[in-house]
XYZ file of C-alpha atoms in Angstrom:
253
model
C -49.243 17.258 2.675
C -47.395 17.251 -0.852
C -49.632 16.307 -3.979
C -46.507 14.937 -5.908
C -47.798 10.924 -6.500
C -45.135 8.423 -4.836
C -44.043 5.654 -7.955
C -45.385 2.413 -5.607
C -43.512 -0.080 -8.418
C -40.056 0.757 -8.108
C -36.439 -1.347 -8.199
C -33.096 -0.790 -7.877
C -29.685 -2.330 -9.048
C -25.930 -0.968 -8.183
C -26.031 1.189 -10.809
C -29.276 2.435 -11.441
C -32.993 2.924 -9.462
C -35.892 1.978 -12.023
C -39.483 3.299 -11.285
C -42.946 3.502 -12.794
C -44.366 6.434 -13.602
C -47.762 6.743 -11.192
C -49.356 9.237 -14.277
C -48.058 7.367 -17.396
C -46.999 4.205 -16.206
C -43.727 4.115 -18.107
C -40.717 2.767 -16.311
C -38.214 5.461 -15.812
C -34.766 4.605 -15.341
C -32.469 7.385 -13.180
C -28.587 6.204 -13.210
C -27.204 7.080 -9.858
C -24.215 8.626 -11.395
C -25.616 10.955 -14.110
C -29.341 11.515 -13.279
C -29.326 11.171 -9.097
C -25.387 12.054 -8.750
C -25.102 10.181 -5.636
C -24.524 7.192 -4.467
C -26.485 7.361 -0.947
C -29.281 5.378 -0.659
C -32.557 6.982 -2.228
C -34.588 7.493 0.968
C -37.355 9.747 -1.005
C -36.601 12.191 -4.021
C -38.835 14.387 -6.092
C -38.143 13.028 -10.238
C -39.056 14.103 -13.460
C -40.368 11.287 -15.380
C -38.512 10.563 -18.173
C -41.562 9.725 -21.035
C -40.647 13.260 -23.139
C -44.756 12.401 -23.218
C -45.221 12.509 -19.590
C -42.279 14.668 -17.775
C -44.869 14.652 -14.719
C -43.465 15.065 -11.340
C -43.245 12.066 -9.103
C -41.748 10.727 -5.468
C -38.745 7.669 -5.512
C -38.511 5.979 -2.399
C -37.739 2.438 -1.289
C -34.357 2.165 -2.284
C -32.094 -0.995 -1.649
C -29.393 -0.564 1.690
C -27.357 -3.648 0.698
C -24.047 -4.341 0.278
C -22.852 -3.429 -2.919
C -21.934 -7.314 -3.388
C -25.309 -7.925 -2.550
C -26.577 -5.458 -4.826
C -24.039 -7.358 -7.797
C -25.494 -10.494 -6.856
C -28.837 -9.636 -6.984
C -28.992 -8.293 -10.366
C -27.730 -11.409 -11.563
C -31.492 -12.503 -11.311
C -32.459 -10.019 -13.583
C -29.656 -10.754 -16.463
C -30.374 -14.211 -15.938
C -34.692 -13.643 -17.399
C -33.088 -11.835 -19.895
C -30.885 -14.473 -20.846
C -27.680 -12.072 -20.334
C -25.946 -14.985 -19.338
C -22.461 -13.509 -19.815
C -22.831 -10.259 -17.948
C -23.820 -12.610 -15.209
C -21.126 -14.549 -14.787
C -19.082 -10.792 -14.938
C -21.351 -9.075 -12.463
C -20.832 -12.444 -10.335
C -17.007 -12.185 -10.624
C -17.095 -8.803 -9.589
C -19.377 -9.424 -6.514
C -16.453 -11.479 -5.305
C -13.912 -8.705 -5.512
C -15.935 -5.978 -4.168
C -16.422 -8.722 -1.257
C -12.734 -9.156 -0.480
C -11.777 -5.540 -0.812
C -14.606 -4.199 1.828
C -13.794 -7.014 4.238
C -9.820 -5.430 3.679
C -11.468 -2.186 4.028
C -13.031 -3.390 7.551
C -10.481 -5.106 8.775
C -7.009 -2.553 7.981
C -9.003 0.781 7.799
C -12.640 0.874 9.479
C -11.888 -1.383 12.620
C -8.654 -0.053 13.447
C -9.602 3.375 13.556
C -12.582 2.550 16.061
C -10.223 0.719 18.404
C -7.745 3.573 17.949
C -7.855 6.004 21.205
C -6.006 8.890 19.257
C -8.166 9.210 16.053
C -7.010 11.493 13.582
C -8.689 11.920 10.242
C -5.774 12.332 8.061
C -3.900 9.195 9.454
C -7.429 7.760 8.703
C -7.330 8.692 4.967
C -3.435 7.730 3.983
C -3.997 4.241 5.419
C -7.209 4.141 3.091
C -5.630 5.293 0.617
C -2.661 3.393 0.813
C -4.413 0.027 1.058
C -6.470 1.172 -2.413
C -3.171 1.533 -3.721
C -1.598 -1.677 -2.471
C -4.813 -3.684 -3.612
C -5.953 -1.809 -7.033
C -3.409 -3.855 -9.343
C -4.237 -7.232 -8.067
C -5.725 -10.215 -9.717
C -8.899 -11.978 -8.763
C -6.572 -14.718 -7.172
C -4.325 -12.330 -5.553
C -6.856 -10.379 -3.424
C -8.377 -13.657 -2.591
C -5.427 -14.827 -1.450
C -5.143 -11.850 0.453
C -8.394 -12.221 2.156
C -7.657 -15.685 3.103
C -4.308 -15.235 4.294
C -6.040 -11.875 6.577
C -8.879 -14.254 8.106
C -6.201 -17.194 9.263
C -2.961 -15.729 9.905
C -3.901 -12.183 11.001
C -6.132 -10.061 13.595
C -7.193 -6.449 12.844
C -5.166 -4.152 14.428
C -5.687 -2.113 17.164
C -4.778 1.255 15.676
C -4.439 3.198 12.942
C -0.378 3.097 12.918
C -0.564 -0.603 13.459
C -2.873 -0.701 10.289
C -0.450 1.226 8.800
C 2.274 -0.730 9.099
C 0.273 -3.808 7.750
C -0.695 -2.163 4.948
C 2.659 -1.418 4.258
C 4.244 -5.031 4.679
C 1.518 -6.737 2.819
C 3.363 -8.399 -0.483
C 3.382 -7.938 -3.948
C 2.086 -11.842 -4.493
C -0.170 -13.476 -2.666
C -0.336 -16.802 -2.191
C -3.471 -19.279 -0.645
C -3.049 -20.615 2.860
C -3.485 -24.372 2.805
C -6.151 -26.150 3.546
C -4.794 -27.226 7.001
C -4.254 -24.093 8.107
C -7.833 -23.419 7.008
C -8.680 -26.390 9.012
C -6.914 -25.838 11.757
C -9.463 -22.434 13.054
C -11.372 -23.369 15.836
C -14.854 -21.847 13.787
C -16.373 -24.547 12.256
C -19.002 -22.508 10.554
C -15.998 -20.485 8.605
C -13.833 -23.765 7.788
C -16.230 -25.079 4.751
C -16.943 -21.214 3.883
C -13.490 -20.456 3.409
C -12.271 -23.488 1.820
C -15.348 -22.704 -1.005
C -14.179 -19.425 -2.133
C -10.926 -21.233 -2.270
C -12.172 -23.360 -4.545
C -14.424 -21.349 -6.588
C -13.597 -21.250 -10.136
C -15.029 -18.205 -10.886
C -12.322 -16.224 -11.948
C -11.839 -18.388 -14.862
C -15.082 -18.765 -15.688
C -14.842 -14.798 -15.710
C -11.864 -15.020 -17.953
C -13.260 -16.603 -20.521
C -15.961 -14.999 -21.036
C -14.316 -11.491 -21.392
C -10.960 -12.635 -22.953
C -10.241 -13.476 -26.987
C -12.304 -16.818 -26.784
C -15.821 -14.406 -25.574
C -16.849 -17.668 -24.413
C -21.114 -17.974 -23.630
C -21.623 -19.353 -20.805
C -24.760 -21.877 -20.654
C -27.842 -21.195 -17.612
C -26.498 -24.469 -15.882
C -23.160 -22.676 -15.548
C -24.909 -19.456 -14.369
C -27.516 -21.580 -11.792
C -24.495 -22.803 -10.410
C -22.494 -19.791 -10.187
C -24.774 -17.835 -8.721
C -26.144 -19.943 -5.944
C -22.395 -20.723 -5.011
C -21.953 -16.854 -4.742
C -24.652 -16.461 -2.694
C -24.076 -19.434 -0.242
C -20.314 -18.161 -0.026
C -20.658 -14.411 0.142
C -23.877 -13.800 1.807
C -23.034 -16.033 4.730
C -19.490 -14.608 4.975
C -20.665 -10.776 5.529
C -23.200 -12.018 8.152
C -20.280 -14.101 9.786
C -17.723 -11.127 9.708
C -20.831 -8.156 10.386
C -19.341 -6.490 7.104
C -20.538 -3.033 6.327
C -19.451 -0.121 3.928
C -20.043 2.470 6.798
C -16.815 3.062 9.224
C -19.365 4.919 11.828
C -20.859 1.178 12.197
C -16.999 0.825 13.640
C -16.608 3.470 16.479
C -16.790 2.610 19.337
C -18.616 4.853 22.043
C -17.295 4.773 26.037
């Protein structure tokens, strides 16, 4: 059995996993990018803490498997103690967007390639790639639009050409569906959920903040934000069964 203590107080956040030291007690923080260089899940991992007192060898474990919207959301708790009140409302805004491109992601790359009876790995990666293109120059109310306009008028497809094809026809500008043709799908539990992100008015909340005006936003305006992100978003991925994993998608005879 290996000596090396386990760090029992331990958190994580998209970007980073933040754990005390079991020798020193310090809180060590190890940025997935430049200190863990990956962005798997920690499931246990031997660290060095990083007190230039300490530098004692310890065990990570525990990390978080959510969504990475979820994971956005989240640490909006945590800006919110510390009174970061506009990286909240940012973090927030982005939570959306990361939202509407894996639900494109499952429904045009993911899905179609575990309905698709001749799977090929390289048709797999243009379409992905292609959509990333299609998608990466849009505004907040574009891909919206985009996911709206995917969950009323559209099913996935069955295939990766189909997808394909999609991809390729989707337009430049996107517009909202209306509010009847929100109405008119027979899910009542999606109607209300739908015609909320609709309605959000995040994305301008968002826009102030980080344009000339670097407007503050007050904790009312983050409360409310970030209860209305988690009452959209949260319910949404359980709705649609979203994950960031396309083996969660293949199907097995």
């Amino acid at each position: 059995m290996s000596n090396i203590p386990v760090a029992e107080n331990s958190r994580s956040t998209y970007e980073n996993f933040v754990a005390q030291c079991p020798t020193c007690g310090k809180e060590s923080v190890f940025n997935r990018a430049s200190d863990l260089k990956t962005f798997e899940p920690i499931a246990g991992r031997d660290m060095l803490c990083l007190n230039s007192a300490c530098e004692k060898l310890f065990r990570i474990v525990g990390d978080s498997v959510n969504a990475a919207y979820e994971m956005l959301i989240f640490e909006c708790y945590e800006l919110r103690y510390g009174k970061h009140y506009m990286n909240c409302i940012l973090s927030l805004a982005q939570a959306y967007e990361v939202f509407f491109s894996l639900f494109l992601r499952v429904e045009l790359v993911y899905k179609p390639f575990g309905a698709d009876s001749m799977r090929d790995l390289d048709d797999l990666n243009l379409v992905a790639t292609n959509l990333h293109d299609k998608i990466k120059g849009y505004s907040f109310a574009q891909i919206r639009a985009l996911f709206l306009q995917q969950v009323v008028k559209y099913q996935s497809p069955k295939s990766v050409r189909a997808a394909s094809a999609v991809v390729a026809g989707l337009p430049c500008h996107q517009v909202d569906p209306k509010d009847a043709d929100i109405e008119g799908l027979s899910a009542p539990t999606l109607v209300p959920l739908l015609k909320a992100i609709k309605a959000t008015k995040i994305n301008s909340l968002r826009n102030q903040v980080v344009h000339k005006r670097a407007y503050r936003p007050t904790l009312q305006e983050v409360d409310y934000a970030l209860e209305e992100a988690r009452s959209i978003l949260f319910q949404l991925g359980k709705y649609f069964d979203l994950h960031d994993e396309i083996n969660w998608y293949l199907r097995t005879e």
